[in-house]
Amino acid sequence: MYQYESSKALFERAQQSIPGGVNSPVRAFKSVGGTPIFIEKAKGAYLYDADGNQYIDYIASWGPMIMGHAWEPVVTAIQQKAAGSTSFGAPTELEIEMAELIKSMAPNVDMVRMVNSGTEACMSALRLARGYTGKNKFIKFEGCYHGHADAFLVKAGSGLATFNIQTVPGITAGAANDTLTAPYNNLDAVKQLVAENKNEIAAIIIEPVAGNMGCILPQPGFLEGLRALCTEENIVLIFDEVMTGFRLAPGGAQQKLNIQADLITYGKVIGAGMPVGAFAGRKDIMQYIAPLGNVYQAGTLSGNPLAMIAGYTLLKELKANHGIYTELEQKTEYLRNGLDRVCKEAGIPYTINQLGSMISLHFADHAVTDFTSAAATNIERFKQFFHAMLKRGVYLPPSAYESWFLNHALTREDLDKTIAAAAESLKEIA
Ligand code: KE4
């Protein structure tokens, strides 16, 4: 039986010095209740907590650990690179190699700027779109999360959905006034916003496959419609691929869904677990970025050697070995089929959304296609399911508003254990 005494003691102590005891809200277990698990180490598909419990990991650090934890080539590369110093604040050849590697994998990318998080990537891409078009307003989608820059914290997903935060203190009207929102998968609502704000909209930013209200797929024609609208109206289409980039395919969602954005943001996988983000796209837009252009954007640690060698080592493998994506997709489909079977046997209402190695299980008798339908699922049942799985050694994202992420180190045995744990958990919570 799992016991969490050390995590409980650590959480008590953490709360004396860190707001909420965590350095990012979604880790606090607030929406599922209970004590957040303090992790001591991880290897492959497994996490080991401060009490020595082992878990099969379906968070993968919210996406980055696509090869599994402590993947040897990345660990070795970081160790070796650190011996030559951890940062210079000056250009390096490795940054050129990283940019060239990204250009060789992601469609439609002429230039890349490295930053240190997905938040930085998205806020910079929005500023660039505004500088390029000379327009101020932009459209985001309810339930999508693009990091915590002021303009994006309007009807956002991830932790804001988890904690049902509608308005965030500290964000001024000035910062949020130019943010327009529409329901995901609702092209008519977007067309109406564009008509009502003619020639005022700089950008439409979207998670091409949403992962911050659970996993939600674009419906046929939705992204194609956004693409056509942006082309017609001189609006910059920004794909926020912080989650999907290099996860759904070597070329991310642009390749998987065969749709080209104007700017693309990256994070997570691109850094292999190190703090890395990037924004990228067509040269005619990217050339507006300082020092080439006047749209200022900067970062002391942007492109630092450790982050670059980690991301470069991982992306090289993903580029060379496309079988990783095939296997990840097969494993995710195997998990999906298993969850389908046990949910049907348990006789409970559920729906599963999945694309590639992104998947989410929603306790609902309706399709989950946008934030409203995601919020109408049985959150309480997810909470019970989460803890029933945790005590059986399966670590799911601690929120119904998050996608699960599979990693390459998961074995068929791990998947079977997960499916068996789900069957027992569903019986327990029925
Ligand atoms: P970061 O600033 O957290 O690196 O990236 C922000 C971000 C931007 N865009 C998308 C599509 C994202 O999913 C994220 C971050 N995702 C959350 C998980 N849903 C990060 C977890 C956390 O907040 O701790």
Tab-separated table of C-alpha atoms and ligand atoms in Angstrom:
chain	number	residue	atom	x	y	z
A	1	MET	CA	0.000	0.000	0.000
A	2	TYR	CA	1.392	3.394	-0.969
A	3	GLN	CA	2.221	5.768	1.884
A	4	TYR	CA	3.143	9.385	1.415
A	5	GLU	CA	4.617	10.444	4.759
A	6	SER	CA	7.764	12.014	3.301
A	7	SER	CA	5.791	13.908	0.642
A	8	LYS	CA	3.422	15.179	3.338
A	9	ALA	CA	6.332	16.419	5.465
A	10	LEU	CA	8.044	17.980	2.439
A	11	PHE	CA	4.823	19.697	1.364
A	12	GLU	CA	4.403	21.178	4.868
A	13	ARG	CA	7.953	22.458	4.757
A	14	ALA	CA	7.706	23.708	1.156
A	15	GLN	CA	4.691	25.850	1.990
A	16	GLN	CA	6.796	27.855	4.457
A	17	SER	CA	9.030	29.161	1.667
A	18	ILE	CA	7.272	28.682	-1.690
A	19	PRO	CA	3.780	30.047	-2.470
A	20	GLY	CA	1.485	27.025	-2.309
A	21	GLY	CA	4.551	24.835	-1.808
A	22	VAL	CA	5.136	24.506	-5.558
A	23	ASN	CA	6.849	26.431	-8.309
A	24	SER	CA	3.986	25.911	-10.737
A	25	PRO	CA	0.317	25.728	-9.659
A	26	VAL	CA	-0.753	22.622	-11.584
A	27	ARG	CA	1.669	20.565	-9.469
A	28	ALA	CA	-0.214	21.343	-6.250
A	29	PHE	CA	-2.950	18.680	-6.634
A	30	LYS	CA	-5.468	21.393	-5.714
A	31	SER	CA	-8.091	20.174	-8.150
A	32	VAL	CA	-7.717	16.489	-7.237
A	33	GLY	CA	-7.046	17.035	-3.543
A	34	GLY	CA	-4.504	15.286	-1.400
A	35	THR	CA	-0.783	15.900	-1.012
A	36	PRO	CA	1.368	16.555	-4.066
A	37	ILE	CA	3.907	13.800	-4.564
A	38	PHE	CA	7.494	14.957	-4.207
A	39	ILE	CA	9.629	13.213	-6.806
A	40	GLU	CA	13.170	12.179	-5.974
A	41	LYS	CA	14.313	10.790	-9.332
A	42	ALA	CA	13.075	9.165	-12.508
A	43	LYS	CA	14.354	6.689	-15.086
A	44	GLY	CA	12.694	5.578	-18.311
A	45	ALA	CA	8.917	5.399	-17.809
A	46	TYR	CA	9.118	5.472	-14.020
A	47	LEU	CA	9.040	8.114	-11.320
A	48	TYR	CA	10.291	7.451	-7.793
A	49	ASP	CA	8.938	9.642	-5.007
A	50	ALA	CA	10.402	10.729	-1.660
A	51	ASP	CA	8.735	7.715	-0.003
A	52	GLY	CA	10.308	5.271	-2.428
A	53	ASN	CA	7.041	4.616	-4.292
A	54	GLN	CA	7.357	3.849	-8.015
A	55	TYR	CA	4.920	5.187	-10.590
A	56	ILE	CA	4.348	4.687	-14.284
A	57	ASP	CA	4.583	8.271	-15.562
A	58	TYR	CA	1.938	9.718	-17.924
A	59	ILE	CA	2.938	13.354	-17.410
A	60	ALA	CA	6.486	13.179	-18.845
A	61	SER	CA	7.126	16.594	-17.269
A	62	TRP	CA	4.042	17.852	-19.208
A	63	GLY	CA	5.490	16.648	-22.491
A	64	PRO	CA	9.298	17.081	-22.705
A	65	MET	CA	10.375	13.578	-21.621
A	66	ILE	CA	9.301	11.937	-24.886
A	67	MET	CA	12.120	9.359	-24.749
A	68	GLY	CA	11.461	8.656	-21.074
A	69	HIS	CA	13.402	10.016	-18.117
A	70	ALA	CA	17.201	10.266	-17.869
A	71	TRP	CA	17.629	9.211	-21.504
A	72	GLU	CA	21.370	8.411	-21.597
A	73	PRO	CA	22.450	10.458	-24.654
A	74	VAL	CA	20.935	13.659	-23.227
A	75	VAL	CA	22.348	13.081	-19.731
A	76	THR	CA	25.826	12.451	-21.121
A	77	ALA	CA	25.646	15.414	-23.501
A	78	ILE	CA	24.702	17.783	-20.665
A	79	GLN	CA	27.456	16.432	-18.402
A	80	GLN	CA	30.074	16.872	-21.098
A	81	LYS	CA	28.903	20.330	-22.174
A	82	ALA	CA	28.749	21.615	-18.569
A	83	ALA	CA	32.497	21.057	-18.231
A	84	GLY	CA	32.976	23.872	-20.783
A	85	SER	CA	30.833	26.295	-18.742
A	86	THR	CA	27.064	26.558	-18.515
A	87	SER	CA	26.532	29.903	-20.257
A	88	PHE	CA	28.491	32.552	-22.123
A	89	GLY	CA	25.975	35.243	-23.116
A	90	ALA	CA	27.612	35.214	-26.516
A	91	PRO	CA	26.779	33.446	-29.803
A	92	THR	CA	27.889	29.834	-30.315
A	93	GLU	CA	28.033	27.415	-33.251
A	94	LEU	CA	25.703	25.079	-31.387
A	95	GLU	CA	22.887	27.643	-31.632
A	96	ILE	CA	23.320	27.706	-35.421
A	97	GLU	CA	23.247	23.904	-35.536
A	98	MET	CA	20.085	23.887	-33.382
A	99	ALA	CA	18.335	26.433	-35.604
A	100	GLU	CA	19.375	24.517	-38.749
A	101	LEU	CA	18.126	21.245	-37.228
A	102	ILE	CA	14.747	22.803	-36.387
A	103	LYS	CA	14.496	24.245	-39.904
A	104	SER	CA	15.208	20.779	-41.336
A	105	MET	CA	12.393	19.197	-39.276
A	106	ALA	CA	9.615	21.791	-39.061
A	107	PRO	CA	7.816	22.754	-42.262
A	108	ASN	CA	7.600	26.398	-43.241
A	109	VAL	CA	10.354	27.632	-40.911
A	110	ASP	CA	12.960	30.012	-42.368
A	111	MET	CA	14.211	31.491	-39.091
A	112	VAL	CA	14.161	30.553	-35.398
A	113	ARG	CA	14.693	32.529	-32.192
A	114	MET	CA	15.470	30.565	-29.029
A	115	VAL	CA	13.925	31.630	-25.703
A	116	ASN	CA	13.607	29.996	-22.262
A	117	SER	CA	9.985	28.882	-21.966
A	118	GLY	CA	6.772	28.389	-23.865
A	119	THR	CA	5.435	31.546	-22.224
A	120	GLU	CA	8.296	33.574	-23.658
A	121	ALA	CA	7.826	31.986	-27.063
A	122	CYS	CA	4.116	32.832	-27.219
A	123	MET	CA	4.392	36.356	-25.842
A	124	SER	CA	7.214	37.106	-28.290
A	125	ALA	CA	5.315	35.660	-31.257
A	126	LEU	CA	2.302	37.835	-30.402
A	127	ARG	CA	4.467	40.956	-30.114
A	128	LEU	CA	6.067	40.082	-33.461
A	129	ALA	CA	2.673	39.613	-35.138
A	130	ARG	CA	1.587	43.005	-33.824
A	131	GLY	CA	4.824	44.642	-34.962
A	132	TYR	CA	4.607	43.007	-38.392
A	133	THR	CA	0.943	43.891	-39.059
A	134	GLY	CA	0.739	47.172	-37.144
A	135	LYS	CA	-2.474	45.885	-35.550
A	136	ASN	CA	-3.194	45.301	-31.848
A	137	LYS	CA	-6.020	42.843	-31.285
A	138	PHE	CA	-5.700	39.057	-31.379
A	139	ILE	CA	-7.953	36.030	-31.037
A	140	LYS	CA	-7.299	33.101	-28.691
A	141	PHE	CA	-9.583	30.183	-27.890
A	142	GLU	CA	-11.366	29.437	-24.612
A	143	GLY	CA	-9.488	26.710	-22.776
A	144	CYS	CA	-6.274	27.120	-24.708
A	145	TYR	CA	-3.216	28.034	-22.669
A	146	HIS	CA	-0.289	29.958	-24.114
A	147	GLY	CA	1.699	30.562	-20.936
A	148	HIS	CA	1.161	33.219	-18.298
A	149	ALA	CA	1.864	36.481	-20.143
A	150	ASP	CA	-0.867	39.001	-19.259
A	151	ALA	CA	-2.665	39.092	-22.598
A	152	PHE	CA	-3.154	35.320	-22.659
A	153	LEU	CA	-4.689	34.910	-19.194
A	154	VAL	CA	-8.180	35.450	-20.542
A	155	LYS	CA	-10.399	32.342	-20.495
A	156	ALA	CA	-7.246	30.240	-20.484
A	157	GLY	CA	-6.842	26.525	-19.927
A	158	SER	CA	-4.419	24.429	-17.889
A	159	GLY	CA	-4.103	25.687	-14.314
A	160	LEU	CA	-6.620	28.507	-14.833
A	161	ALA	CA	-9.274	26.024	-15.880
A	162	THR	CA	-8.199	23.631	-13.148
A	163	PHE	CA	-8.667	26.329	-10.501
A	164	ASN	CA	-11.614	27.966	-12.330
A	165	ILE	CA	-9.772	31.277	-12.423
A	166	GLN	CA	-11.869	33.572	-14.582
A	167	THR	CA	-10.016	36.826	-14.003
A	168	VAL	CA	-6.466	37.124	-12.754
A	169	PRO	CA	-5.713	39.978	-10.314
A	170	GLY	CA	-2.825	42.095	-11.503
A	171	ILE	CA	-3.790	41.974	-15.164
A	172	THR	CA	-4.870	45.432	-16.251
A	173	ALA	CA	-7.690	46.157	-18.651
A	174	GLY	CA	-5.069	47.636	-20.922
A	175	ALA	CA	-3.260	44.324	-21.069
A	176	ALA	CA	-6.372	42.272	-21.739
A	177	ASN	CA	-8.499	44.695	-23.788
A	178	ASP	CA	-7.068	43.562	-27.107
A	179	THR	CA	-7.628	39.879	-26.324
A	180	LEU	CA	-10.662	38.437	-28.120
A	181	THR	CA	-11.827	34.896	-27.435
A	182	ALA	CA	-13.854	32.296	-29.303
A	183	PRO	CA	-14.864	28.700	-28.546
A	184	TYR	CA	-12.475	26.055	-29.920
A	185	ASN	CA	-13.751	24.420	-33.124
A	186	ASN	CA	-16.192	27.303	-33.754
A	187	LEU	CA	-15.133	28.866	-37.058
A	188	ASP	CA	-18.294	30.982	-37.336
A	189	ALA	CA	-17.520	32.685	-34.024
A	190	VAL	CA	-14.060	33.560	-35.325
A	191	LYS	CA	-15.453	34.917	-38.588
A	192	GLN	CA	-17.857	37.084	-36.588
A	193	LEU	CA	-15.028	38.477	-34.429
A	194	VAL	CA	-12.999	39.264	-37.558
A	195	ALA	CA	-15.987	41.040	-39.142
A	196	GLU	CA	-16.653	43.031	-35.959
A	197	ASN	CA	-12.986	44.044	-35.666
A	198	LYS	CA	-12.195	44.636	-39.335
A	199	ASN	CA	-8.521	45.380	-39.996
A	200	GLU	CA	-7.758	45.455	-36.269
A	201	ILE	CA	-6.690	41.838	-35.666
A	202	ALA	CA	-2.962	41.093	-35.773
A	203	ALA	CA	-3.052	37.390	-34.980
A	204	ILE	CA	-5.020	34.266	-34.254
A	205	ILE	CA	-3.149	31.973	-31.866
A	206	ILE	CA	-4.238	28.391	-31.373
A	207	GLU	CA	-3.098	25.064	-30.028
A	208	PRO	CA	-3.564	23.083	-33.278
A	209	VAL	CA	-4.345	20.092	-31.082
A	210	ALA	CA	-5.457	21.431	-27.724
A	211	GLY	CA	-3.862	19.908	-24.633
A	212	ASN	CA	-4.868	22.302	-21.862
A	213	MET	CA	-8.490	21.322	-21.456
A	214	GLY	CA	-7.711	17.680	-21.809
A	215	CYS	CA	-6.737	16.634	-25.329
A	216	ILE	CA	-9.124	18.155	-27.885
A	217	LEU	CA	-8.803	17.611	-31.621
A	218	PRO	CA	-9.556	20.200	-34.299
A	219	GLN	CA	-12.678	19.185	-36.187
A	220	PRO	CA	-12.383	18.730	-39.956
A	221	GLY	CA	-12.213	22.093	-41.697
A	222	PHE	CA	-11.620	24.147	-38.556
A	223	LEU	CA	-7.899	24.814	-38.935
A	224	GLU	CA	-8.244	24.995	-42.723
A	225	GLY	CA	-10.888	27.680	-42.202
A	226	LEU	CA	-8.614	29.645	-39.886
A	227	ARG	CA	-5.804	29.388	-42.417
A	228	ALA	CA	-7.969	30.753	-45.244
A	229	LEU	CA	-9.368	33.539	-43.050
A	230	CYS	CA	-5.904	34.642	-41.913
A	231	THR	CA	-4.630	34.699	-45.494
A	232	GLU	CA	-7.616	36.758	-46.664
A	233	GLU	CA	-7.478	39.231	-43.779
A	234	ASN	CA	-3.684	39.678	-43.373
A	235	ILE	CA	-3.872	38.084	-39.932
A	236	VAL	CA	-0.832	36.148	-38.644
A	237	LEU	CA	-1.802	32.548	-37.860
A	238	ILE	CA	0.239	31.396	-34.870
A	239	PHE	CA	0.337	27.671	-34.067
A	240	ASP	CA	1.232	27.252	-30.425
A	241	GLU	CA	3.118	23.956	-30.738
A	242	VAL	CA	4.690	24.063	-27.288
A	243	MET	CA	2.976	20.721	-26.623
A	244	THR	CA	2.523	19.297	-30.131
A	245	GLY	CA	5.869	20.387	-31.578
A	246	PHE	CA	8.217	17.444	-32.230
A	247	ARG	CA	5.708	15.264	-30.303
A	248	LEU	CA	2.987	14.562	-32.888
A	249	ALA	CA	5.539	14.195	-35.701
A	250	PRO	CA	9.053	15.400	-36.479
A	251	GLY	CA	7.352	18.432	-38.040
A	252	GLY	CA	4.759	18.673	-35.291
A	253	ALA	CA	1.131	19.491	-35.970
A	254	GLN	CA	1.965	21.357	-39.167
A	255	GLN	CA	3.201	18.069	-40.620
A	256	LYS	CA	0.660	15.810	-38.890
A	257	LEU	CA	-2.335	17.922	-39.956
A	258	ASN	CA	-0.782	19.282	-43.164
A	259	ILE	CA	-1.581	22.902	-42.349
A	260	GLN	CA	0.971	25.725	-42.453
A	261	ALA	CA	0.941	28.500	-39.881
A	262	ASP	CA	2.773	31.818	-40.265
A	263	LEU	CA	4.532	31.638	-36.888
A	264	ILE	CA	5.033	28.595	-34.696
A	265	THR	CA	5.960	28.467	-31.023
A	266	TYR	CA	7.829	25.605	-29.400
A	267	GLY	CA	8.769	24.440	-25.905
A	268	LYS	CA	8.907	21.229	-23.862
A	269	VAL	CA	10.324	18.553	-26.225
A	270	ILE	CA	12.628	21.109	-27.899
A	271	GLY	CA	14.603	21.353	-24.642
A	272	ALA	CA	14.482	17.669	-23.575
A	273	GLY	CA	13.534	18.835	-20.079
A	274	MET	CA	15.854	21.848	-19.984
A	275	PRO	CA	14.306	25.369	-19.985
A	276	VAL	CA	13.915	26.018	-23.711
A	277	GLY	CA	11.311	27.638	-25.932
A	278	ALA	CA	11.449	29.036	-29.445
A	279	PHE	CA	9.378	30.935	-31.961
A	280	ALA	CA	9.899	30.457	-35.658
A	281	GLY	CA	8.420	31.044	-39.062
A	282	ARG	CA	8.629	32.784	-42.405
A	283	LYS	CA	11.594	35.121	-42.965
A	284	ASP	CA	9.411	38.054	-44.059
A	285	ILE	CA	7.890	38.056	-40.567
A	286	MET	CA	10.873	36.925	-38.464
A	287	GLN	CA	13.087	39.669	-39.921
A	288	TYR	CA	11.092	42.204	-37.852
A	289	ILE	CA	12.751	40.817	-34.696
A	290	ALA	CA	15.667	42.771	-33.180
A	291	PRO	CA	18.455	43.241	-33.936
A	292	LEU	CA	17.416	42.736	-37.591
A	293	GLY	CA	14.174	44.648	-37.092
A	294	ASN	CA	12.705	46.786	-34.320
A	295	VAL	CA	10.462	44.305	-32.505
A	296	TYR	CA	12.558	43.908	-29.395
A	297	GLN	CA	12.956	40.497	-27.754
A	298	ALA	CA	15.887	39.291	-25.641
A	299	GLY	CA	17.084	36.786	-23.034
A	300	THR	CA	20.238	36.359	-20.970
A	301	LEU	CA	20.112	32.575	-21.140
A	302	SER	CA	18.480	32.187	-24.549
A	303	GLY	CA	20.365	29.516	-26.520
A	304	ASN	CA	22.632	28.627	-23.613
A	305	PRO	CA	24.917	25.660	-24.236
A	306	LEU	CA	23.338	23.183	-21.801
A	307	ALA	CA	19.799	23.760	-23.030
A	308	MET	CA	20.912	23.642	-26.637
A	309	ILE	CA	22.928	20.439	-26.345
A	310	ALA	CA	20.035	18.729	-24.557
A	311	GLY	CA	17.466	19.770	-27.152
A	312	TYR	CA	19.820	19.183	-30.075
A	313	THR	CA	20.680	15.652	-28.899
A	314	LEU	CA	17.004	14.743	-28.557
A	315	LEU	CA	15.805	16.358	-31.792
A	316	LYS	CA	18.586	14.650	-33.749
A	317	GLU	CA	17.323	11.275	-32.528
A	318	LEU	CA	13.706	12.152	-33.317
A	319	LYS	CA	14.719	13.260	-36.812
A	320	ALA	CA	16.797	10.134	-37.468
A	321	ASN	CA	14.391	7.594	-35.973
A	322	HIS	CA	10.813	8.179	-37.137
A	323	GLY	CA	9.967	4.747	-35.781
A	324	ILE	CA	9.746	6.442	-32.376
A	325	TYR	CA	6.590	8.240	-33.513
A	326	THR	CA	5.103	5.077	-34.957
A	327	GLU	CA	5.761	3.180	-31.734
A	328	LEU	CA	4.441	6.031	-29.559
A	329	GLU	CA	1.248	6.121	-31.615
A	330	GLN	CA	0.861	2.333	-31.416
A	331	LYS	CA	1.365	2.363	-27.647
A	332	THR	CA	-1.149	5.184	-27.229
A	333	GLU	CA	-3.715	3.384	-29.367
A	334	TYR	CA	-3.118	0.210	-27.353
A	335	LEU	CA	-3.729	2.175	-24.139
A	336	ARG	CA	-6.800	3.801	-25.659
A	337	ASN	CA	-8.276	0.421	-26.667
A	338	GLY	CA	-7.613	-0.929	-23.190
A	339	LEU	CA	-9.244	2.056	-21.498
A	340	ASP	CA	-12.174	1.757	-23.917
A	341	ARG	CA	-12.657	-1.866	-22.908
A	342	VAL	CA	-12.481	-1.352	-19.148
A	343	CYS	CA	-14.679	1.772	-19.202
A	344	LYS	CA	-17.328	-0.124	-21.173
A	345	GLU	CA	-17.101	-3.061	-18.739
A	346	ALA	CA	-17.522	-0.616	-15.834
A	347	GLY	CA	-20.620	0.789	-17.514
A	348	ILE	CA	-19.727	4.402	-16.852
A	349	PRO	CA	-20.148	7.349	-19.266
A	350	TYR	CA	-16.803	8.290	-20.754
A	351	THR	CA	-15.152	9.637	-23.848
A	352	ILE	CA	-11.527	9.380	-24.956
A	353	ASN	CA	-9.763	11.938	-27.148
A	354	GLN	CA	-6.454	10.945	-28.715
A	355	LEU	CA	-4.054	11.919	-31.446
A	356	GLY	CA	-0.534	10.533	-31.669
A	357	SER	CA	0.859	10.194	-28.148
A	358	MET	CA	-1.558	12.742	-26.640
A	359	ILE	CA	-4.641	11.285	-24.983
A	360	SER	CA	-7.213	12.187	-22.341
A	361	LEU	CA	-10.061	10.311	-20.645
A	362	HIS	CA	-13.172	12.349	-19.833
A	363	PHE	CA	-16.028	11.045	-17.674
A	364	ALA	CA	-18.901	12.301	-19.773
A	365	ASP	CA	-21.663	11.005	-22.017
A	366	HIS	CA	-20.992	13.732	-24.590
A	367	ALA	CA	-18.196	14.548	-27.001
A	368	VAL	CA	-15.510	16.866	-25.646
A	369	THR	CA	-14.776	19.353	-28.425
A	370	ASP	CA	-14.259	22.664	-26.625
A	371	PHE	CA	-13.882	24.172	-23.161
A	372	THR	CA	-17.616	24.189	-22.374
A	373	SER	CA	-17.963	20.463	-23.059
A	374	ALA	CA	-14.708	19.758	-21.199
A	375	ALA	CA	-15.954	21.685	-18.164
A	376	ALA	CA	-19.243	19.743	-18.259
A	377	THR	CA	-17.511	16.420	-17.650
A	378	ASN	CA	-17.616	14.675	-14.252
A	379	ILE	CA	-14.625	16.367	-12.615
A	380	GLU	CA	-15.369	14.728	-9.270
A	381	ARG	CA	-15.170	11.274	-10.821
A	382	PHE	CA	-11.844	12.173	-12.432
A	383	LYS	CA	-10.559	13.235	-9.010
A	384	GLN	CA	-11.491	9.837	-7.533
A	385	PHE	CA	-10.038	8.033	-10.541
A	386	PHE	CA	-6.782	9.983	-10.253
A	387	HIS	CA	-6.178	8.885	-6.656
A	388	ALA	CA	-7.304	5.312	-7.275
A	389	MET	CA	-4.728	5.113	-10.081
A	390	LEU	CA	-2.029	6.873	-8.057
A	391	LYS	CA	-2.203	4.354	-5.221
A	392	ARG	CA	-1.917	1.610	-7.850
A	393	GLY	CA	1.329	3.157	-9.096
A	394	VAL	CA	0.027	5.103	-12.106
A	395	TYR	CA	0.773	8.835	-12.127
A	396	LEU	CA	-1.712	10.772	-14.301
A	397	PRO	CA	-1.793	14.552	-14.719
A	398	PRO	CA	-3.488	15.874	-11.539
A	399	SER	CA	-6.273	17.626	-13.448
A	400	ALA	CA	-9.116	16.739	-15.795
A	401	TYR	CA	-7.988	19.714	-17.877
A	402	GLU	CA	-4.673	18.251	-18.991
A	403	SER	CA	-3.565	15.886	-21.725
A	404	TRP	CA	-1.726	12.703	-20.799
A	405	PHE	CA	1.653	12.208	-22.502
A	406	LEU	CA	3.174	8.842	-23.368
A	407	ASN	CA	6.917	8.288	-23.550
A	408	HIS	CA	9.032	5.949	-25.638
A	409	ALA	CA	10.282	3.968	-22.631
A	410	LEU	CA	6.797	2.595	-21.800
A	411	THR	CA	6.580	-1.159	-22.344
A	412	ARG	CA	3.571	-3.313	-23.237
A	413	GLU	CA	3.739	-4.575	-19.638
A	414	ASP	CA	3.492	-0.982	-18.329
A	415	LEU	CA	0.456	-0.400	-20.528
A	416	ASP	CA	-1.185	-3.614	-19.375
A	417	LYS	CA	-0.542	-2.639	-15.743
A	418	THR	CA	-2.115	0.770	-16.443
A	419	ILE	CA	-5.195	-0.796	-18.031
A	420	ALA	CA	-5.550	-3.277	-15.170
A	421	ALA	CA	-5.183	-0.451	-12.629
A	422	ALA	CA	-7.884	1.476	-14.508
A	423	ALA	CA	-10.242	-1.519	-14.365
A	424	GLU	CA	-9.749	-1.851	-10.591
A	425	SER	CA	-9.993	1.916	-10.071
A	426	LEU	CA	-13.265	2.174	-11.980
A	427	LYS	CA	-14.734	-0.625	-9.862
A	428	GLU	CA	-13.577	1.161	-6.722
A	429	ILE	CA	-15.106	4.536	-7.629
A	430	ALA	CA	-18.288	3.261	-9.290
B	1	KE4	P1	5.813	27.232	-20.219
B	1	KE4	O1	5.962	28.730	-20.041
B	1	KE4	O2	5.117	26.579	-19.037
B	1	KE4	O3	7.113	26.550	-20.611
B	1	KE4	O4	4.854	26.989	-21.511
B	1	KE4	C1	3.581	27.582	-21.529
B	1	KE4	C2	2.706	26.819	-22.500
B	1	KE4	C3	2.445	27.393	-23.745
B	1	KE4	N1	1.680	26.747	-24.660
B	1	KE4	C4	1.153	25.533	-24.393
B	1	KE4	C5	0.309	24.854	-25.437
B	1	KE4	C6	1.392	24.910	-23.137
B	1	KE4	O5	0.832	23.701	-22.882
B	1	KE4	C7	2.184	25.556	-22.182
B	1	KE4	C8	2.460	24.952	-20.815
B	1	KE4	N2	1.725	23.773	-20.508
B	1	KE4	C9	1.468	23.516	-19.101
B	1	KE4	C10	0.785	22.156	-18.990
B	1	KE4	N3	-0.550	22.192	-19.476
B	1	KE4	C11	2.711	23.593	-18.292
B	1	KE4	C12	2.599	22.995	-16.904
B	1	KE4	C13	2.696	24.041	-15.847
B	1	KE4	O6	2.071	25.126	-15.992
B	1	KE4	O7	3.385	23.756	-14.855
